[in-house]
Amino acid sequence: MNNSNSIKIIKGNIIFTSVPEGFNITEQGFLVMRDGKVEGVYESLPDIYSGIEITDYGDKLIIPGMNDLHCHAPQFRNLGMAMDRELLPWLENYTFPEESRFKDKEYARSVYSAFIREIWKQGTTRIAVYSTVHKSAALQLMELFEKSGLGAYVGKVNMDRNCPDSIRESAEGSLADTRELLEASAGKDSLVRPIITPRFVPSCSARLLEGLGELAVEYFAPVQSHLSENKGEIEWVKELHPDSSCYGDVYDKYKLFGQTPTLMAHCVYSDEQERELMRSRGVIAVHCPTSNMNVGSGMMPVRTFLDEGIRVALGSDISGGHTCSIFKTMVYAIQISKLLWAESGKQISFLSNSETFYMATKGGGSFFGNVGSFEKGYDFDALVIDDSELSTLGYTIEQRLERFIYVGDDRHILHRYVQGKLIEEPEL
Amino acid sequence: MNNSNSIKIIKGNIIFTSVPEGFNITEQGFLVMRDGKVEGVYESLPDIYSGIEITDYGDKLIIPGMNDLHCHAPQFRNLGMAMDRELLPWLENYTFPEESRFKDKEYARSVYSAFIREIWKQGTTRIAVYSTVHKSAALQLMELFEKSGLGAYVGKVNMDRNCPDSIRESAEGSLADTRELLEASAGKDSLVRPIITPRFVPSCSARLLEGLGELAVEYFAPVQSHLSENKGEIEWVKELHPDSSCYGDVYDKYKLFGQTPTLMAHCVYSDEQERELMRSRGVIAVHCPTSNMNVGSGMMPVRTFLDEGIRVALGSDISGGHTCSIFKTMVYAIQISKLLWAESGKQISFLSNSETFYMATKGGGSFFGNVGSFEKGYDFDALVIDDSELSTLGYTIEQRLERFIYVGDDRHILHRYVQGKLIEEPEL
């Protein structure tokens, strides 16, 4: 048959979630891909594919790659550190001084290389990530991602007030640098692209927000930022923007809230009005349960967002979060939902395994295109899981997946694929 | 000098907590032990020890071993599984059927062997553990622990009502079996000993509780059970024992609440009266944060217990908990305390690293004797941590410890010691 060179077939226990309500499981199934996209998943291989070589993964699990929709790459050195501090001293003493070091391109290279190796290790295949205010560091991070083969939206952070001098920009300088990054990527076909990244409302002047919104629309560039993470922050935004009806409304006024594809991280305390704005604008809420615990922000009521039809994805949010693993982030998402379930007197149902898996795969993946599922036409972003060490006592396929998520780790991830291409450990 | 053969010296970065308020850190220090007990920790080696061979661990961290004070060994197969179920269906469909399989000694051996290897791997050096109702399985677990070199209190579970027939005992049968286990261990000098283990109030008749209390006093045997884990359970206990002033009071009436050393797991909803009874009786509250989240029990207000002078230790509580790692249990303990801190409007302080480390080491260790510290006279139970892979970006000793706890895993535990003896991976 034609084009057989561009067709690949792999065999194994194939698991994904086309909908949040349950897993699609094909034991010892065949996954056919063409040009890196899924053509179909079959219990037995259709005749038209006979004669094509099959990569047989035996009894292993084949699942979509993990999508991390909120993460601060320059905080990688601080991972799992200074967790004893409250938010403000933590920002002042650890986060901001560390970010200021990224004006040094060599330092940026060393940390970003280690960071990318870590997310590769943990099975993340696509990521939306913050760099620092430095254009050179953002470019470096994009180049390193390009080399790695992983997919990434990389954001040069914009910040022209309420931050230390060492990392404060001018509004016009910030906009010019951002435009340069957008321009450099325009028209390029790449898995690595820029994303507009106002750090959060309090660190951006009206002029900066306005200019960023204009850039977003001009380049149809996606946007990421923080939203309603803690109560003090919400009060602060209210003081800074007394005319806005809610925190999200500030972004919205400046065309940074769904006018182009938009990620808003945390949303722990988004009220009904803000949630309705998110829903109507198609803004994705990024749930960062580890960070929300470590920094003491609180518990995002994910069930309410889902019930209201708001899209929800997962984020590691290092180094507020202490793990790059989206699998462990899933565990925390379920656990937090169980605390809310208990507090509600069991009125609010907790998150099921498949719902949470959906967030980490097809839910978050939707930000990158047809990503995160094995339905026809989806990019073949996948992990091959060798859980033999964990499954000696006898389990079903679904139990094996659950056990890998809860008790497994990177040792059990045998291979990573992005768009059908096997991604080896990045040598950066 | 005399007895130099019984003296061992090790060198490295020595960390422990003699009090909860902070870490004792000796960089490149010397730890001298005699007959498995710590003689001292020194910045430079006193002359009297010159000429004795030194085991030099270079830049590695040397910390006390982990103490797990609440754990169900027969649930090991279910670790990280069926987390999608509520408590009752989980017990009925997973926990109880699994426990009934332990009447088969061969099955018990296979699961218990894997379990002990896992806790060894995770750095647990002492444990208080539940077996099942089966005497033979409890004996097997004790024998396997004996072979492993780890320290353990092993409890044959007592249960004569409100459970499936397959694992229900008669009160007299349960008492006879328990006496037999106590008798077999009486007078023996061993790190592995029996502990009296009524499963929880609702599963024990008055006659059984009474008999167990008598055995505890007769043999001065320690006791472990569950207390105030969730609201439904507390209501149930109230119905079963309308004359008791609180859940803990039922145990107390039957001499199972501090008359001998006692562990009570969970205590999520212990009220002021119950906490006062715990304090006055010296009962140790075992905090099981992972289980309390996974099963949706709620958040134990640990700070209140500490403020009131109640001793608190940590428990993995597998398979309600999803990890045997007491390091990861520490992380969850801190995180839960931060949620309570946030909910209280920052009125209740969250747990510091050293407080939580103390619970996992000297706090929990106190149940086993002089265990969990490197003060003079303490058993040398220790872990040697090789975190070189985690520390390439430059950190202080205390930051390295914190990072190992948050982002490290068993790969970074190079050696385990119990009473000065190097414990190799158990071949069981």
CSV table of N, CA and C in Angstrom, one decimal, chain A residues 308-370:
chain,number,residue,atom,x,y,z
A,308,GLU,N,-20.1,23.5,35.9
A,308,GLU,CA,-20.5,24.7,35.2
A,308,GLU,C,-20.0,24.8,33.7
A,309,GLY,N,-19.3,23.7,33.3
A,309,GLY,CA,-18.8,23.6,31.9
A,309,GLY,C,-17.5,24.4,31.7
A,310,ILE,N,-16.8,24.6,32.7
A,310,ILE,CA,-15.5,25.3,32.5
A,310,ILE,C,-14.4,24.2,32.3
A,311,ARG,N,-13.5,24.5,31.3
A,311,ARG,CA,-12.5,23.5,31.0
A,311,ARG,C,-11.4,23.6,32.1
A,312,VAL,N,-11.0,22.4,32.6
A,312,VAL,CA,-10.0,22.3,33.7
A,312,VAL,C,-8.8,21.5,33.2
A,313,ALA,N,-7.6,22.0,33.4
A,313,ALA,CA,-6.4,21.2,33.2
A,313,ALA,C,-5.5,21.2,34.4
A,314,LEU,N,-4.4,20.5,34.4
A,314,LEU,CA,-3.6,20.3,35.6
A,314,LEU,C,-2.2,21.0,35.4
A,315,GLY,N,-1.7,21.6,36.5
A,315,GLY,CA,-0.4,22.2,36.4
A,315,GLY,C,0.5,21.8,37.6
A,316,SER,N,1.8,21.6,37.3
A,316,SER,CA,2.7,21.3,38.4
A,316,SER,C,3.0,22.5,39.3
A,317,ASP,N,3.0,23.7,38.6
A,317,ASP,CA,3.4,24.9,39.3
A,317,ASP,C,4.6,24.8,40.1
A,318,ILE,N,5.7,24.2,39.6
A,318,ILE,CA,6.9,24.3,40.4
A,318,ILE,C,7.4,25.7,40.4
A,319,SER,N,8.0,26.2,41.5
A,319,SER,CA,8.4,25.5,42.7
A,319,SER,C,7.4,25.7,43.9
A,320,GLY,N,6.2,26.4,43.6
A,320,GLY,CA,5.2,26.3,44.6
A,320,GLY,C,4.8,24.8,44.7
A,321,GLY,N,4.6,24.2,43.6
A,321,GLY,CA,4.4,22.7,43.6
A,321,GLY,C,5.8,22.1,43.8
A,322,HIS,N,5.8,20.9,44.4
A,322,HIS,CA,7.1,20.3,44.7
A,322,HIS,C,7.5,19.1,43.8
A,323,THR,N,6.6,18.9,42.8
A,323,THR,CA,6.9,17.8,41.9
A,323,THR,C,6.6,18.1,40.4
A,324,CYS,N,7.4,17.7,39.5
A,324,CYS,CA,7.1,18.0,38.1
A,324,CYS,C,6.2,16.9,37.5
A,325,SER,N,5.9,15.9,38.4
A,325,SER,CA,5.1,14.7,37.9
A,325,SER,C,3.7,15.1,37.8
A,326,ILE,N,3.1,15.0,36.6
A,326,ILE,CA,1.7,15.2,36.5
A,326,ILE,C,0.9,14.0,37.0
A,327,PHE,N,1.5,12.9,37.1
A,327,PHE,CA,0.8,11.7,37.7
A,327,PHE,C,0.6,12.0,39.2
A,328,LYS,N,1.7,12.5,39.9
A,328,LYS,CA,1.5,12.8,41.3
A,328,LYS,C,0.5,14.0,41.5
A,329,THR,N,0.5,14.9,40.5
A,329,THR,CA,-0.4,16.0,40.5
A,329,THR,C,-1.9,15.5,40.5
A,330,MET,N,-2.1,14.5,39.7
A,330,MET,CA,-3.4,13.8,39.6
A,330,MET,C,-3.8,13.3,40.9
A,331,VAL,N,-2.9,12.6,41.6
A,331,VAL,CA,-3.2,12.1,42.9
A,331,VAL,C,-3.6,13.2,43.9
A,332,TYR,N,-2.9,14.3,43.9
A,332,TYR,CA,-3.2,15.4,44.8
A,332,TYR,C,-4.6,16.0,44.4
A,333,ALA,N,-4.9,16.1,43.1
A,333,ALA,CA,-6.2,16.6,42.7
A,333,ALA,C,-7.3,15.8,43.2
A,334,ILE,N,-7.2,14.5,43.2
A,334,ILE,CA,-8.2,13.6,43.7
A,334,ILE,C,-8.3,13.7,45.2
A,335,GLN,N,-7.1,13.8,45.9
A,335,GLN,CA,-7.1,13.9,47.3
A,335,GLN,C,-7.8,15.2,47.8
A,336,ILE,N,-7.5,16.3,47.2
A,336,ILE,CA,-8.1,17.6,47.6
A,336,ILE,C,-9.6,17.5,47.4
A,337,SER,N,-10.0,16.9,46.3
A,337,SER,CA,-11.5,16.8,46.0
A,337,SER,C,-12.1,15.9,47.1
A,338,LYS,N,-11.4,15.0,47.6
A,338,LYS,CA,-12.0,14.1,48.7
A,338,LYS,C,-12.1,14.9,50.0
A,339,LEU,N,-11.2,15.8,50.3
A,339,LEU,CA,-11.3,16.7,51.5
A,339,LEU,C,-12.6,17.6,51.3
A,340,LEU,N,-12.8,18.1,50.1
A,340,LEU,CA,-13.9,18.9,49.8
A,340,LEU,C,-15.2,18.1,49.9
A,341,TRP,N,-15.1,16.9,49.4
A,341,TRP,CA,-16.3,15.9,49.5
A,341,TRP,C,-16.6,15.7,51.0
A,342,ALA,N,-15.6,15.4,51.8
A,342,ALA,CA,-15.8,15.2,53.3
A,342,ALA,C,-16.4,16.5,53.9
A,343,GLU,N,-15.8,17.6,53.6
A,343,GLU,CA,-16.3,18.9,54.2
A,343,GLU,C,-17.7,19.2,53.8
A,344,SER,N,-18.1,18.8,52.6
A,344,SER,CA,-19.5,19.1,52.2
A,344,SER,C,-20.5,18.1,52.7
A,345,GLY,N,-20.0,17.2,53.6
A,345,GLY,CA,-21.0,16.2,54.0
A,345,GLY,C,-21.4,15.2,52.9
A,346,LYS,N,-20.4,15.0,52.0
A,346,LYS,CA,-20.5,14.1,50.9
A,346,LYS,C,-21.6,14.6,49.8
A,347,GLN,N,-21.8,15.9,49.8
A,347,GLN,CA,-22.7,16.5,48.9
A,347,GLN,C,-22.0,16.7,47.5
A,348,ILE,N,-20.8,17.1,47.6
A,348,ILE,CA,-20.0,17.3,46.3
A,348,ILE,C,-19.2,16.1,46.0
A,349,SER,N,-19.4,15.4,44.9
A,349,SER,CA,-18.7,14.2,44.6
A,349,SER,C,-17.2,14.5,44.3
A,350,PHE,N,-16.4,13.5,44.7
A,350,PHE,CA,-14.9,13.7,44.5
A,350,PHE,C,-14.6,13.3,43.0
A,351,LEU,N,-13.4,13.7,42.6
A,351,LEU,CA,-13.0,13.4,41.2
A,351,LEU,C,-12.6,12.0,41.0
A,352,SER,N,-13.1,11.4,40.0
A,352,SER,CA,-12.8,10.0,39.7
A,352,SER,C,-11.5,9.9,39.0
A,353,ASN,N,-11.0,8.7,38.9
A,353,ASN,CA,-9.7,8.5,38.3
A,353,ASN,C,-9.7,8.9,36.8
A,354,SER,N,-10.8,8.6,36.1
A,354,SER,CA,-10.9,8.9,34.7
A,354,SER,C,-11.1,10.4,34.5
A,355,GLU,N,-11.8,11.1,35.3
A,355,GLU,CA,-11.9,12.5,35.2
A,355,GLU,C,-10.6,13.2,35.3
A,356,THR,N,-9.8,12.7,36.3
A,356,THR,CA,-8.5,13.4,36.6
A,356,THR,C,-7.5,13.1,35.5
A,357,PHE,N,-7.6,11.8,35.0
A,357,PHE,CA,-6.7,11.4,33.9
A,357,PHE,C,-7.1,12.2,32.6
A,358,TYR,N,-8.3,12.5,32.4
A,358,TYR,CA,-8.8,13.3,31.3
A,358,TYR,C,-8.2,14.7,31.4
A,359,MET,N,-8.2,15.3,32.6
A,359,MET,CA,-7.6,16.6,32.7
A,359,MET,C,-6.2,16.7,32.3
A,360,ALA,N,-5.5,15.6,32.7
A,360,ALA,CA,-4.0,15.6,32.5
A,360,ALA,C,-3.7,15.2,31.0
A,361,THR,N,-4.7,14.7,30.3
A,361,THR,CA,-4.4,14.3,28.9
A,361,THR,C,-5.2,15.1,27.9
A,362,LYS,N,-6.4,14.7,27.7
A,362,LYS,CA,-7.2,15.4,26.6
A,362,LYS,C,-7.6,16.8,27.0
A,363,GLY,N,-7.9,17.0,28.3
A,363,GLY,CA,-8.3,18.3,28.8
A,363,GLY,C,-7.2,19.3,28.6
A,364,GLY,N,-6.0,19.0,29.2
A,364,GLY,CA,-4.9,19.9,29.1
A,364,GLY,C,-4.3,19.9,27.7
A,365,GLY,N,-4.4,18.8,27.0
A,365,GLY,CA,-3.8,18.6,25.7
A,365,GLY,C,-4.6,19.5,24.7
A,366,SER,N,-5.8,19.8,24.9
A,366,SER,CA,-6.6,20.6,24.0
A,366,SER,C,-6.0,22.0,23.7
A,367,PHE,N,-5.2,22.4,24.6
A,367,PHE,CA,-4.6,23.7,24.5
A,367,PHE,C,-3.5,23.7,23.4
A,368,PHE,N,-3.0,22.5,23.1
A,368,PHE,CA,-1.9,22.3,22.1
A,368,PHE,C,-2.5,21.8,20.7
A,369,GLY,N,-3.8,21.6,20.6
A,369,GLY,CA,-4.3,21.1,19.4
A,369,GLY,C,-5.0,19.8,19.6
A,370,ASN,N,-5.0,18.9,18.7
A,370,ASN,CA,-5.5,17.5,18.9
A,370,ASN,C,-4.5,16.7,19.6
